[in-house]
Tab-separated table of C-alpha atoms and ligand atoms in Angstrom:
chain	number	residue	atom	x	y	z
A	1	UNK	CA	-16.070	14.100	-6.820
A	2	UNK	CA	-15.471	15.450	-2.998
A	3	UNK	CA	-14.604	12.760	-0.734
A	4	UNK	CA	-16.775	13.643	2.583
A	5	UNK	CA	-14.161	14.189	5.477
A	6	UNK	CA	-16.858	13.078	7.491
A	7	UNK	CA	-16.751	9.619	6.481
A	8	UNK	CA	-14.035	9.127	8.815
A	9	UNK	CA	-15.781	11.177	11.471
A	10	UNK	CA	-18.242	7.880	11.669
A	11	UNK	CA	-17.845	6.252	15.365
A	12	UNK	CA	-18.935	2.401	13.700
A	13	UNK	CA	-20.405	0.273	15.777
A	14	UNK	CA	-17.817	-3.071	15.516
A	15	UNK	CA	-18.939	-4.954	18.776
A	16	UNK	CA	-20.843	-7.536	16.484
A	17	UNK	CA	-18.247	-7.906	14.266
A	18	UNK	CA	-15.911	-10.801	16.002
A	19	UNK	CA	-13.326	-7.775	15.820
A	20	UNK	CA	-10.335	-8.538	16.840
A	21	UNK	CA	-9.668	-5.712	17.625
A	22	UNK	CA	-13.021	-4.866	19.631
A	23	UNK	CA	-13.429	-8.080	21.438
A	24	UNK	CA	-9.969	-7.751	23.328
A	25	UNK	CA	-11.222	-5.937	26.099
A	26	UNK	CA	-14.267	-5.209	28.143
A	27	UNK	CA	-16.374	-2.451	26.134
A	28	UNK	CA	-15.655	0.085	28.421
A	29	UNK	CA	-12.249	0.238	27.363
A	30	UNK	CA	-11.285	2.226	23.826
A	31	UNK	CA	-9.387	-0.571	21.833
A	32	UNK	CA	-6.043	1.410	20.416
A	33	UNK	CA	-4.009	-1.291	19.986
A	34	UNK	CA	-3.740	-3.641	17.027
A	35	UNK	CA	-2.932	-1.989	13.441
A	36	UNK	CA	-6.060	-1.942	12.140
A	37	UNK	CA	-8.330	1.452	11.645
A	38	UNK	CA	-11.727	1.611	12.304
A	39	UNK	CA	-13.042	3.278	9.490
A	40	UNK	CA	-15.334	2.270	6.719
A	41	UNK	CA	-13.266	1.194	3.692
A	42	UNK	CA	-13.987	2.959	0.885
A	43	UNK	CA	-17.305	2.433	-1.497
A	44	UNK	CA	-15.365	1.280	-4.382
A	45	UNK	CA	-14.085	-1.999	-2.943
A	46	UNK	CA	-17.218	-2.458	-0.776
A	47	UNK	CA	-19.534	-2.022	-4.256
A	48	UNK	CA	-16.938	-4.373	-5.978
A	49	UNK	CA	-17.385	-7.190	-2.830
A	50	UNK	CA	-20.963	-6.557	-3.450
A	51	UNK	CA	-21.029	-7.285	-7.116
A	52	UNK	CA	-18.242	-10.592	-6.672
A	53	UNK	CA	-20.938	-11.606	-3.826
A	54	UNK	CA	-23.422	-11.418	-6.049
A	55	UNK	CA	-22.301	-13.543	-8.446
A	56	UNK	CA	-23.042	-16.082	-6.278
A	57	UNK	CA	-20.679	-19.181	-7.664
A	58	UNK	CA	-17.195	-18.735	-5.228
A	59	UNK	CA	-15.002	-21.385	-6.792
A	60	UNK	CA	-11.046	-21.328	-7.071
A	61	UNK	CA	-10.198	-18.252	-8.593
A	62	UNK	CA	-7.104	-17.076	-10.165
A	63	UNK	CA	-5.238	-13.588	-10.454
A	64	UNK	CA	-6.900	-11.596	-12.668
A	65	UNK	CA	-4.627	-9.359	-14.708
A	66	UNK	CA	-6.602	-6.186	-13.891
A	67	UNK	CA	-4.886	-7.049	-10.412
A	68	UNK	CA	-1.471	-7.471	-11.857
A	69	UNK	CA	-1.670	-4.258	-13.734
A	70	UNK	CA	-3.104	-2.413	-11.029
A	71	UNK	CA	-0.182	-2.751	-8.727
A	72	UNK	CA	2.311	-2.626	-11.513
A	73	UNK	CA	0.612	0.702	-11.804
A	74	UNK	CA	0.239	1.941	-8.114
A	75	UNK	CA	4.223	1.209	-7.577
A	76	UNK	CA	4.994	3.099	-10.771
A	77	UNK	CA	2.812	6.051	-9.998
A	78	UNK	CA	3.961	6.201	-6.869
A	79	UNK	CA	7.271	5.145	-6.151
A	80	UNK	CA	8.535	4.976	-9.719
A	81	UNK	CA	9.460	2.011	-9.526
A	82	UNK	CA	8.754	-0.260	-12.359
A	83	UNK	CA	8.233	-4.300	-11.332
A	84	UNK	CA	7.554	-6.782	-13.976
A	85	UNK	CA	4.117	-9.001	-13.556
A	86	UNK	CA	6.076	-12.097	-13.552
A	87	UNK	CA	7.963	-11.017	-10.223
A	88	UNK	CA	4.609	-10.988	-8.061
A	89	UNK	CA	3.826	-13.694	-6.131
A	90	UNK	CA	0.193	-13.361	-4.521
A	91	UNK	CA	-0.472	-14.312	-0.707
A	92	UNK	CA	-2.995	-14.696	1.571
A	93	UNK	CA	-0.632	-12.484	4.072
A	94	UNK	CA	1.936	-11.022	4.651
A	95	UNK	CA	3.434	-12.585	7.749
A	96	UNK	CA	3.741	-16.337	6.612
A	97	UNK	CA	6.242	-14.303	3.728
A	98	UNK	CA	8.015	-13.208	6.977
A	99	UNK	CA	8.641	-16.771	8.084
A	100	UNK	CA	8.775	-18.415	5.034
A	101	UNK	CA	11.820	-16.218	3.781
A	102	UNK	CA	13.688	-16.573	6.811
A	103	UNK	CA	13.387	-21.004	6.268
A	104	UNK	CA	13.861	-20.885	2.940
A	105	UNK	CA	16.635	-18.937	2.900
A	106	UNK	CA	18.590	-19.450	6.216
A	107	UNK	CA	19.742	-22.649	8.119
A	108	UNK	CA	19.586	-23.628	11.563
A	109	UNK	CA	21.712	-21.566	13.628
A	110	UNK	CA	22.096	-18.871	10.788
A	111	UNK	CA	22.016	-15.283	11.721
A	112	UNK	CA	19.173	-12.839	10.911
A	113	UNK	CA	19.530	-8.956	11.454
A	114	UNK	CA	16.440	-7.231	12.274
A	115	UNK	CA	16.647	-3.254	13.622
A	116	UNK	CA	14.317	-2.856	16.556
A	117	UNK	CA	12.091	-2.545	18.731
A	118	UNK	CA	9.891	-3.978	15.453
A	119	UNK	CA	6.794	-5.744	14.347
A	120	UNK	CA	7.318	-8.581	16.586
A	121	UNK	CA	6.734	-11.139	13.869
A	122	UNK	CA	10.086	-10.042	12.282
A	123	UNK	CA	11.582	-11.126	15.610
A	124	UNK	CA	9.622	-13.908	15.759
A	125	UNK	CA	10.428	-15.612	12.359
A	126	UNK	CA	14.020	-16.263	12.840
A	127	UNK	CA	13.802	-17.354	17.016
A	128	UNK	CA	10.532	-19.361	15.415
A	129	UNK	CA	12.846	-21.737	13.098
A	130	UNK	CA	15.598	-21.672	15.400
A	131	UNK	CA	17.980	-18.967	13.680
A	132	UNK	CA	20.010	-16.842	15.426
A	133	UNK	CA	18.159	-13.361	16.192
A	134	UNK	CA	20.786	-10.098	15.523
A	135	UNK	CA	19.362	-7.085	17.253
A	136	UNK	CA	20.418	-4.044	15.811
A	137	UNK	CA	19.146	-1.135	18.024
A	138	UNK	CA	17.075	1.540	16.506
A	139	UNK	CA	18.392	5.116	17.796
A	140	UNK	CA	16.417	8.513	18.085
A	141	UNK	CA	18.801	10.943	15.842
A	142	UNK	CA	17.194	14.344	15.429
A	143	UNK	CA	13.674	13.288	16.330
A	144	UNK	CA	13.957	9.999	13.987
A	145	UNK	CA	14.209	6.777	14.685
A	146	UNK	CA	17.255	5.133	12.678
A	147	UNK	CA	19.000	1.458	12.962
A	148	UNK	CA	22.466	2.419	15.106
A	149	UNK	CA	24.394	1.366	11.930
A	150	UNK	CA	27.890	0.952	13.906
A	151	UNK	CA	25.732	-2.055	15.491
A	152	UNK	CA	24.370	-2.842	11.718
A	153	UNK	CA	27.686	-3.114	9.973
A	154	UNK	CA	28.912	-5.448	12.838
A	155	UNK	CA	25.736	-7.209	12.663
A	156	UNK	CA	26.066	-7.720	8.545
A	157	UNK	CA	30.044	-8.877	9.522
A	158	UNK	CA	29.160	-11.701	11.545
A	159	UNK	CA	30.012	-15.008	9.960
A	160	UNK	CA	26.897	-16.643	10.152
A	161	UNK	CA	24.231	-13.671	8.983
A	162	UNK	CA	22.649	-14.421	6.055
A	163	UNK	CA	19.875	-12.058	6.320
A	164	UNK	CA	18.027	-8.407	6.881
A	165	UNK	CA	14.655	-8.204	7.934
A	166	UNK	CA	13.747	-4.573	7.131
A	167	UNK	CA	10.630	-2.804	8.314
A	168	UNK	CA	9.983	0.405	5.575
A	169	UNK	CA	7.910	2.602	6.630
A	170	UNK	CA	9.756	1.372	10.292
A	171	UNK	CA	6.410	-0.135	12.742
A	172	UNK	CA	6.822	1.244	15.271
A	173	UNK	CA	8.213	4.780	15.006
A	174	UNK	CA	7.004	5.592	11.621
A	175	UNK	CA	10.738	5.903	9.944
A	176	UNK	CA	10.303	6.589	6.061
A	177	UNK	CA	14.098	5.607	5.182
A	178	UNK	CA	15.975	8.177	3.335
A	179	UNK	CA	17.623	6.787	0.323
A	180	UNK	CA	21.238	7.655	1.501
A	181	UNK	CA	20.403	5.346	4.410
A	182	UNK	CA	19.044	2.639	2.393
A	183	UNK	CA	22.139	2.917	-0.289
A	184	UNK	CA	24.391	2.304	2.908
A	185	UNK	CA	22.382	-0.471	4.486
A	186	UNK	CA	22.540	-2.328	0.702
A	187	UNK	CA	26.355	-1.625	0.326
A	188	UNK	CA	26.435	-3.516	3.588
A	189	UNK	CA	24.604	-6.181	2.191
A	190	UNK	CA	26.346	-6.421	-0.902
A	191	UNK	CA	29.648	-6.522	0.985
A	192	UNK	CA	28.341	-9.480	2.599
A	193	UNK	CA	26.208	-11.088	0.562
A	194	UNK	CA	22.865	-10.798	2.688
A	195	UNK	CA	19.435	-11.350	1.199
A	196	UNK	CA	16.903	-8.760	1.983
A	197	UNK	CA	13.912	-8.814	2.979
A	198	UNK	CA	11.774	-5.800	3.142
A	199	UNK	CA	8.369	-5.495	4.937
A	200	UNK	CA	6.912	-2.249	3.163
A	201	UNK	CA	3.126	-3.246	4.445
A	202	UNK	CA	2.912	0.545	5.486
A	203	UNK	CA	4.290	2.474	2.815
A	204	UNK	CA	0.828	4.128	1.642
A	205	UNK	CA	0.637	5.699	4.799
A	206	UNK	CA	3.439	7.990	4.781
A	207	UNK	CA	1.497	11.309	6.664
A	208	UNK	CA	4.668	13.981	5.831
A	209	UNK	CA	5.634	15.429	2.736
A	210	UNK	CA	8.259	12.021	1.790
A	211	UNK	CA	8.906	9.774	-0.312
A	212	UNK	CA	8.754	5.894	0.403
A	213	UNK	CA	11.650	4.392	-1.434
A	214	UNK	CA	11.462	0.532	-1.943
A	215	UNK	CA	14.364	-0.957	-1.454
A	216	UNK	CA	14.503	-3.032	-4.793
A	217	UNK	CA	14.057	0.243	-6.409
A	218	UNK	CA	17.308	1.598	-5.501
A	219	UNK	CA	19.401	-0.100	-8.385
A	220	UNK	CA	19.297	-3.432	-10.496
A	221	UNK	CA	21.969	-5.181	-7.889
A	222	UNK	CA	19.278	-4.372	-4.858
A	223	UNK	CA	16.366	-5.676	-6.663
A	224	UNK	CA	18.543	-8.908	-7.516
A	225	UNK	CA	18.780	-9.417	-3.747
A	226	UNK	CA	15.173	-8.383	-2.256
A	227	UNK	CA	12.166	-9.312	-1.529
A	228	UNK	CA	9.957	-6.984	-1.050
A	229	UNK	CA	6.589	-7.378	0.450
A	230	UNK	CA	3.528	-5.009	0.684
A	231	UNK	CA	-0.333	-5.410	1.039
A	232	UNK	CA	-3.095	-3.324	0.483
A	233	UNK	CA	-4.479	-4.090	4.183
A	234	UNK	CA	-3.244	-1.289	6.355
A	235	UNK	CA	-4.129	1.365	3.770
A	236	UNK	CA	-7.262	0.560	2.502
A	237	UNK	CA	-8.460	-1.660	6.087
A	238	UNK	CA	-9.063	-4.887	4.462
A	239	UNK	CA	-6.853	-7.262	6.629
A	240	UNK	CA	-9.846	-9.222	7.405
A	241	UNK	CA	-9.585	-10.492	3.943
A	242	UNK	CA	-6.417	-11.927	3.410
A	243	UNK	CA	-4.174	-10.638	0.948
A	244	UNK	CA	-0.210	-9.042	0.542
A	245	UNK	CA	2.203	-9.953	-2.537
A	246	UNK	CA	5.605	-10.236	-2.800
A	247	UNK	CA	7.765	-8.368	-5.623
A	248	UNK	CA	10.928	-10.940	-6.136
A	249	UNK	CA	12.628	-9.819	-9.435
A	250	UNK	CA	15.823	-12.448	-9.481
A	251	UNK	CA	14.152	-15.607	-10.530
A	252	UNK	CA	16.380	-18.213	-8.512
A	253	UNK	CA	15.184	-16.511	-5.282
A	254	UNK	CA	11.461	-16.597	-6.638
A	255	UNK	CA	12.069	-20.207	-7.335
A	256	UNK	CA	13.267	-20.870	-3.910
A	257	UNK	CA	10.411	-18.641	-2.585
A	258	UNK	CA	7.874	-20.787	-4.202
A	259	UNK	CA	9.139	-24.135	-3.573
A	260	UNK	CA	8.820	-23.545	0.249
A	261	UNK	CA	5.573	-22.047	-0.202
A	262	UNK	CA	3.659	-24.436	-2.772
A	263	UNK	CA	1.377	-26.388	-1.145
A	264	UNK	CA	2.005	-24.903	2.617
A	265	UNK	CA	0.416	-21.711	2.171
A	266	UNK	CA	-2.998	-21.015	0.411
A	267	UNK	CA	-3.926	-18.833	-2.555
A	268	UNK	CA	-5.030	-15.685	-1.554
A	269	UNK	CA	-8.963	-15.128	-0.622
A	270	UNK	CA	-11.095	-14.558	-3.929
A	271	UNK	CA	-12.236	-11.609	-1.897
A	272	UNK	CA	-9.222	-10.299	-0.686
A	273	UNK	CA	-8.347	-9.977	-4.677
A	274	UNK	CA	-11.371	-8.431	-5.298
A	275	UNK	CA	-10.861	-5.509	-3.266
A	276	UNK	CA	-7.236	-5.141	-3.982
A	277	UNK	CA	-8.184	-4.731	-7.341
A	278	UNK	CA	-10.872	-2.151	-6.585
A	279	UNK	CA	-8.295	-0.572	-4.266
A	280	UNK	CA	-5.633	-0.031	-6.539
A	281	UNK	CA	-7.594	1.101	-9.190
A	282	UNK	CA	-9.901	3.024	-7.627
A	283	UNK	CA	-9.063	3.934	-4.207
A	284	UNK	CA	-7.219	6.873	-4.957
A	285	UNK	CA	-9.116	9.699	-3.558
A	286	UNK	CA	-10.186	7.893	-0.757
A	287	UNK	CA	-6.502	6.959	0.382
A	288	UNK	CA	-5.997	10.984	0.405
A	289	UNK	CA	-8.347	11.917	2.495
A	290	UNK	CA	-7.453	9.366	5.073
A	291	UNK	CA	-4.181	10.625	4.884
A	292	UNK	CA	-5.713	13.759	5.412
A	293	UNK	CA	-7.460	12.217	8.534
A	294	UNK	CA	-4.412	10.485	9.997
A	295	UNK	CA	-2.399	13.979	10.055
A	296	UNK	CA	-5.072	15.893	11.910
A	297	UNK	CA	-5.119	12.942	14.429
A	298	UNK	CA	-1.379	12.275	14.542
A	299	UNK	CA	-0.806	16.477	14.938
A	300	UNK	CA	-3.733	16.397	17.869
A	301	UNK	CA	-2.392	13.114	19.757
A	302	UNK	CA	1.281	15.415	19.600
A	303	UNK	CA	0.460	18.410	20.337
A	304	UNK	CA	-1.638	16.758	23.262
A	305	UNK	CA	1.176	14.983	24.581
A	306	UNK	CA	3.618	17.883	23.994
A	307	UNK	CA	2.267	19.651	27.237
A	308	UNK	CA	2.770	15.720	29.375
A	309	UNK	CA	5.823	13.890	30.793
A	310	UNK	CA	4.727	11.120	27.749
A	311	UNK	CA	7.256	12.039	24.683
A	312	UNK	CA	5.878	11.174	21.287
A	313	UNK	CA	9.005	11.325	18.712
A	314	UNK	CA	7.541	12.856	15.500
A	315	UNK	CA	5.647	10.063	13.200
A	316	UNK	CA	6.112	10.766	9.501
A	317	UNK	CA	4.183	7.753	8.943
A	318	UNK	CA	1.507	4.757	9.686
A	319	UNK	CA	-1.301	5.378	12.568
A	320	UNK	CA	0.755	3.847	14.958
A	321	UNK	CA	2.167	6.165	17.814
A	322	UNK	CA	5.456	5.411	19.531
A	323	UNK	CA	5.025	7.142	22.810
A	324	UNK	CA	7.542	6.807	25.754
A	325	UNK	CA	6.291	6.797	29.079
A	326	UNK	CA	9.482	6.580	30.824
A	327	UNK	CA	9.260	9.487	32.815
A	328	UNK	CA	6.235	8.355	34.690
A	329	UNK	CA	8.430	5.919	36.209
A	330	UNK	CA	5.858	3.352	36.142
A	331	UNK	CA	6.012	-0.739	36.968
A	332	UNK	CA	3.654	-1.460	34.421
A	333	UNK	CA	2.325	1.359	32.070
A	334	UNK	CA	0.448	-1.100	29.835
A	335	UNK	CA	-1.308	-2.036	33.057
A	336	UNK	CA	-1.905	2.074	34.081
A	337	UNK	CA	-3.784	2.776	30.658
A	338	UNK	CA	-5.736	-0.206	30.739
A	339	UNK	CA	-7.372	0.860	33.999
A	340	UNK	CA	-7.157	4.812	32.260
A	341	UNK	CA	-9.512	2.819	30.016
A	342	UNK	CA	-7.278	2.367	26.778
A	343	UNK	CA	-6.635	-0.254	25.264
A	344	UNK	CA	-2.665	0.117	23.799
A	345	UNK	CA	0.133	-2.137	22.300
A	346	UNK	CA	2.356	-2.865	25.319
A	347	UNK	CA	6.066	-1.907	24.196
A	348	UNK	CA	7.403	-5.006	25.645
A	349	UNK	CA	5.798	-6.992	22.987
A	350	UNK	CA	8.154	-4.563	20.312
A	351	UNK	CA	11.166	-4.766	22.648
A	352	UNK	CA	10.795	-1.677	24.607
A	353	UNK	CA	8.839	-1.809	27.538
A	354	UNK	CA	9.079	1.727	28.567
A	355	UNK	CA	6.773	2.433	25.311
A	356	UNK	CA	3.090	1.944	23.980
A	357	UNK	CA	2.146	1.870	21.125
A	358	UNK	CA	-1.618	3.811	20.509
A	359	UNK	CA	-3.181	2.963	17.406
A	360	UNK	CA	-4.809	6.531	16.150
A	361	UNK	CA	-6.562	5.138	12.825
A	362	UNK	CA	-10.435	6.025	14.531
A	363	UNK	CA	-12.666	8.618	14.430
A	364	UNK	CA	-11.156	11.894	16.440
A	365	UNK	CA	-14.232	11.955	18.916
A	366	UNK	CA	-12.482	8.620	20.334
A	367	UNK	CA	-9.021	9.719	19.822
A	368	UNK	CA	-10.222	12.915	22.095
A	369	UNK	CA	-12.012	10.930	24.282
A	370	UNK	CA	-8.729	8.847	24.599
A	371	UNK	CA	-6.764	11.851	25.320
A	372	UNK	CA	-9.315	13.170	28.193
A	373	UNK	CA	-8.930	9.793	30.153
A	374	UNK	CA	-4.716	9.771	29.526
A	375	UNK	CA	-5.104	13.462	31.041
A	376	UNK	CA	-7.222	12.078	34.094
A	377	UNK	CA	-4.848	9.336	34.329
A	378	UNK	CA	-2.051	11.398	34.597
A	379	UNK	CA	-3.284	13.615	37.134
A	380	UNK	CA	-3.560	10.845	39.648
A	381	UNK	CA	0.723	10.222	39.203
A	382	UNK	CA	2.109	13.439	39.393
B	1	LIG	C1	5.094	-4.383	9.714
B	1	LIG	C2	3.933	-5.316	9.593
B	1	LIG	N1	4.047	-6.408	8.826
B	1	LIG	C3	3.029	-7.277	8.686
B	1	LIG	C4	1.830	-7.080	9.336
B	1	LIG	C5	0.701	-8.047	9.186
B	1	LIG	O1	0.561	-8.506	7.886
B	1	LIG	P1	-0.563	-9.543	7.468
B	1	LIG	O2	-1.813	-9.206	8.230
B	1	LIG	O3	-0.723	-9.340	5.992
B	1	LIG	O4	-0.060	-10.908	7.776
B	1	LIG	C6	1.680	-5.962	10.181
B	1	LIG	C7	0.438	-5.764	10.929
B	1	LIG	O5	0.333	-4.959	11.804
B	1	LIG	C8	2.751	-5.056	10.287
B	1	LIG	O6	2.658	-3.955	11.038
C-alpha cells in the first residue's frame, strides 16, 4: 500500500486544539519549539482510538499482551535486542521515570552525571530532589556532538556519583551513540558502580543511515545496570496521550523502581495503550515515510542555513535542530526570532544560550515560510 507523502504536506489547523504547542504564542508567530510534530498520526492508531471509543465502557484497563509483544517485537526487529515481558514496566510518561530513578536510587547530596546541554528535565531531576548535578560538557568532534569523556571519567570518579543520566538519540544535537562510545561510557560505569539510566524517547527517529544501540543491549552486565526508557510519543505524535515504558531487566532494581512508583504515579491512559499497540504493530510504513519527511526538511533547514552566519552541526537524528547563533552576536536571540516571527526553544533552557533549538517536525510550506522570515531577519543585522 503507498503511503501518500502528502499526508505530511497537510498544514492542520491546531488553534482549537488547547495545543500546547499552538497556544504559546500569538498566531502570528510559527510555533517551532516544543518536541512535538504537527502532523496527523497515522490511520492505524487513529481507526484503533476510534474503535476503543466506541466501545463506549472506559473502565481500568490493564496491559494487554498484544502490547507486550508488540514492543518485545519492535526492539527485536529493530535494534536486536531481545527484552523479556516481565522487564517492562508501563507509564503514563516518561519524565516522572526521569525523577523517580534519580530518588529511588540516589540520596541527598549524591552525585548525578548528565552530558549536556540536554533535555532539561534530566537536569532538573537530580537539582529537583536535591542531588548534586555533574555536568559533563558535550563537545563538537568532527561535526558530532559527543560527552568530553576526560570530564566523564572524572565525573564517574567522584566519590559521591551514583548515577548517569543518558540522553540516546542525544536531545538536542541529534547524537546516535556509536557502540565503541557506549562500551567506554559502561566500562566507566562498571568501574564505579553507577546505575544507568538511559532516555532513548527518540530512538525511532534516527534520519541517517545508523543504528540506535540501546544501552542494555550492549552485554548482560549493562542490562543488569540500566534502565532504559522509551515511548512511542515522539515517533508516532501521541504525547497527548500519555504513555512511555521502562525496560529494567535486573529484578532488584525493578523492585526498587516499583516501590517508589506504586501508588505515586498512575497507570498509563487506556488510550495511550491503545495506540501504542496500533503503533507498534502497525505503524510501520507510516514511521518510514516520516522519516522520509524529516530528511527532506532537516537537508532544506541545512542547506538553508549553510549560506548564513547561523551554524547547524549535522543532525543524524530527531526533528529537533541545534543551531548556533553565536556569530550574530546577539543579547537575546530567543528574543530576535520571536519578533522574526518564530517561535524556537531558547538554548538557555538546554544550557547553551548561544543556541535555539527549531523544532522541524511540520509541513515544509511552514518550515519554508520559517526560513523566509529567518532570511528577512537576518538582513536587518548584518
Ligand atoms: C529526551 C526527552 N525525554 C523525555 C521527553 C518527554 O517525555 P514524556 O512526554 O513521555 O514525559 C522529551 C520530550 O521532549 C524528551 O525530548
Amino acid at each position: 500500500m503507498e503511503v501518500f507523502p502528502t499526508a505530511f504536506d497537510l498544514e492542520i489547523d491546531r488553534l482549537d486544539m488547547n495545543s500546547d504547542k499552538w497556544s504559546k504564542y500569538p498566531q502570528e508567530i510559527i510555533p517551532m519549539w516544543v518536541a512535538d510534530m504537527d502532523f496527523d498520526s497515522p490511520d492505524c492508531i487513529k481507526a484503533a482510538l476510534k474503535r476503543r471509543v466506541d466501545e463506549g465502557v472506559y473502565g481500568y484497563t490493564h496491559v494487554s499482551n498484544a502490547l507486550e509483544s508488540a514492543i518485545q517485537s519492535h526492539l527485536m526487529s529493530h535494534y536486536g535486542w531481545q527484552v523479556s515481558a516481565s522487564s517492562l514496566v508501563h507509564l503514563p510518561g516518561l519524565v516522572c521515570a526521569l525523577h523517580l530513578s534519580v530518588r529511588a536510587f540516589s540520596n541527598q547530596g549524591d552525585g548525578v552525571i548528565v552530558p549536556g546541554p540536554v533535555y532539561y528535565h534530566l537536569t532538573k531531576a537530580p537539582l529537583l530532589a536535591d542531588r548534586e548535578l555533574i555536568n559533563v560538557d558535550m563537545v563538537l568532534q568532527e561535526d558530532r556532538w559527543v560527552p568530553d569523556m576526560t570530564m566523564f571519567e572524572a565525573a564517574c570518579a567522584k566519590s559521591n556519583s551514583k548515577m548517569i543520566l543518558l540522553c540516546n538519540p542525544h536531545n538536542p544535537g541529534g547524537t546516535v551513540y556509536r557502540k565503541e562510545e557506549l562500551l567506554a561510557m559502561h566500562a566507566l560505569a562498571e568501574k564505579y558502580n553507577l546505575l544507568v539510566v538511559s532516555d532513548e524517547i527518540h530512538c525511532d527517529l534516527i534520519l541517517d543511515d545508523l543504528s540506535h544501540v540501546p544501552f542494555a543491549s550492549l552485554n548482560k552486565e549493562a542490562a543488569n545496570r540500566t534502565i532504559t526508557l522509551m515511548a512511542p510519543s515522539k515517533t508516532f505524535n501521541v504525547a497527548g496521550l500519555g504513555y512511555a515504558f521502562a525496560v529494567i531487566e535486573n529484578v532488584t532494581i525493578k523492585k526498587a523502581f516499583n516501590k517508589e512508583k506504586n501508588g505515586l504515579v498512575p497507570f498509563p491512559n487506556m488510550l495511550g495503550l491503545t495506540a501504542a499497540t496500533a503503533a507498534y504493530e502497525e505503524g510501520q510504513e507510516w514511521h518510514q515515510a516520516l522519516l522520509k519527511y524529516l530528511v527532506g526538511n532537516r537537508d532544506f533547514l541545512q542547506q538553508y542555513l549553510a549560506s548564513t552566519p547561523l551554524k547547524m552541526s549535522h543532525l543524524p537524528a530527531t526533528y529537533l535542530a541545534w543551531i548556533d547563533v553565536s556569530a550574530l552576536q546577539l543579547s537575546d536571540p530567543y528574543t530576535f526570532f520571536l519578533e522574526a516571527g518564530i517561535g524556537v526553544s531558547d538554548g538557555k533552557d538546554f544550557g547553551n544560550s548561544n543556541y535555539l533549538r527549531l523544532n522541524f517536525g511540520c509541513p515544509r510550506s511552514r518550515l519554508e515560510e520559517a526560513v523566509k522570515r529567518i532570511e528577512k531577519a537576518l538582513k536587518k543585522v548584518q
